[in-house]
Amino acid sequence: MQYLQYKKAGFAKALAGGLIFASFALTGPAQSQEFPPFPEPAVGPFPDTENMRLPSQLLPGEIGAVTPRFGVLLNDIWGWTSPNGEEYALVGTGDGMAIVRVTDPDNPEFIGLMPTKVPDTFANLWGDVGVYNVHAHDDDGDDDDDDHAGPRRGDDDDDDGDDDDGQDSDFYTGYAYFTTEADGATMNILELNQLDFMPAASDSSVTIPPSARFSAGGYDSAHNVYVNQESGFAYLMGVGLAGSETACDDHPNHPSRFNTMILDLNKDPLNPEIVSCLADFGEHDVYVVNYKGPDRDYRGREIAFVFDGREKDAPSRGGMREDDTPNKLVGGTTEIWDVTDKDDIKVISSLTVPGICFSHQGWTSSNRHEFLLINDELDELRDAEEEDGFFRNNFCGTDTPPGTVSNAGIYVMDIRDLDNPVFQERFEVDAPGEIDHNFVRKGNKLYWAVYNAGTRVIKLSRKGRNLKLQEIGRLDTEPRPAPDFFGQWGIFPFPHSKTIVASDINNGLMIMKLDRSRKRDDDDDDASLTSKAAPAAAGVATLAAPAGRAARQAATRDALVEYYKARIR
């Protein structure tokens, strides 16, 4: 039996991009003197489940993820529905993008792995995928959102519930864009329609070559890729550049990474055209819409919500994008851009949300674009620190007392006036001390990957002029005491079948459903699940108590501090 053992020397290396801070190495059964061994993947069904079910689970090794990147086997996830109605999970791994047919959620089929260009490279542990559909005809002129690729890669129109299961009748060709942070990774592009003609893989070693690779303009790697399905532009964040000439050479101070690149996919999805390269501008994640909201000044414009979360004005960065607040702490910045004119991108507003530490990722609450939801990957860690803690003093300020155990939360902003966003609240779920990661909205539900607290499903509704959030389902796929930054990384809800897929870093691909036997009007029962107004459930605190976990968390935090000290230099 093999174990994932903690290797102290590897921790500092593993801390990049503010995403995964524990590091591990696959070794034999020998016990580490520094940390206890981490167990093999946990297999469901899982005990902490409310209003959800788990039809199936595929372990990392069953989908070609066999090389842990300091313990990380899976990273982000997305999905695609073919014109024939076949559904595919596109799963980022340390080895490449795994493709799994999940049309029958009880019997998923691994199709193959599209390998990364640079295997055996540490930074492959951060991967992301975007999807673009090219329609054979789309001449109805109704500005609809064709969300076969799913809501993240093009906003959706299903804002009044989950009852629209219809498929569009036109034919389309799908393309997946997969990139990692590894130097030299470039971007793999895969034409997706071929998947319908591929059988289930005979074993987990089957690979699928990319249809094309993108490396124009010095593009070398990126942290995230987002495709606006309506406009046909891809937005690459945290772009690393390499070579003597790059698309950002008009900006002499561009760094080797932390750039933003915008690609036009409309002319040739396999050979995108670079239309903008923003040096040292934006960094972590972005959500882009064709704006339909109440602010008439911007209606019909292409608007980007940018989640930056890094130092903008460190003196040692050589003056690159210094702003007007020289003593500003590192994290927390969220910006709204008008990206309609790719030659003249304008910052509409730049804000630091009260209480936020790391502006990590976000989504609007509906297709009407009235509220912005933001998740923060580090605020729970900051709150738990002592008075002299690194994050409290160097990364993000706070009014919380030292040692506060915060619940995982979502920051809600009223953006009906894009020039003047207003903070509404921090919504919390009953997950004391747990940090949170990516979420996706489909219709009136938000699907949220909360690391060691697993999947949370949040119903969104209006309450007067405010947004109401209510937890209606959960499925915790990491039942054991685990290090911070373990558990679920990403999540994707298929728009027609209602199947939900999530990538659990160590435990594999989770294929889930909301429990449809539950009465729909129960969604309005505030007592259906414990919410932010309720006390912690009995026994919850004991999950965070074991000494082994405390030691791991302390080590990850120490390594995290060392990483960020190096990073902001």
Short mmCIF file of C-alpha atoms in Angstrom, two decimals, residues 10 25 152 228 230 233 264:
data_model
loop_
_atom_site.label_atom_id
_atom_site.label_comp_id
_atom_site.label_asym_id
_atom_site.label_seq_id
_atom_site.Cartn_x
_atom_site.Cartn_y
_atom_site.Cartn_z
CA GLY A 10 8.45 20.45 -0.56
CA ALA A 25 5.21 13.25 -2.28
CA ARG A 152 -18.97 29.46 -16.49
CA ASN A 228 -17.26 34.37 -23.01
CA GLU A 230 -21.55 35.19 -26.37
CA PHE A 233 -13.28 35.94 -26.70
CA ASP A 264 -10.38 36.10 -30.46
#
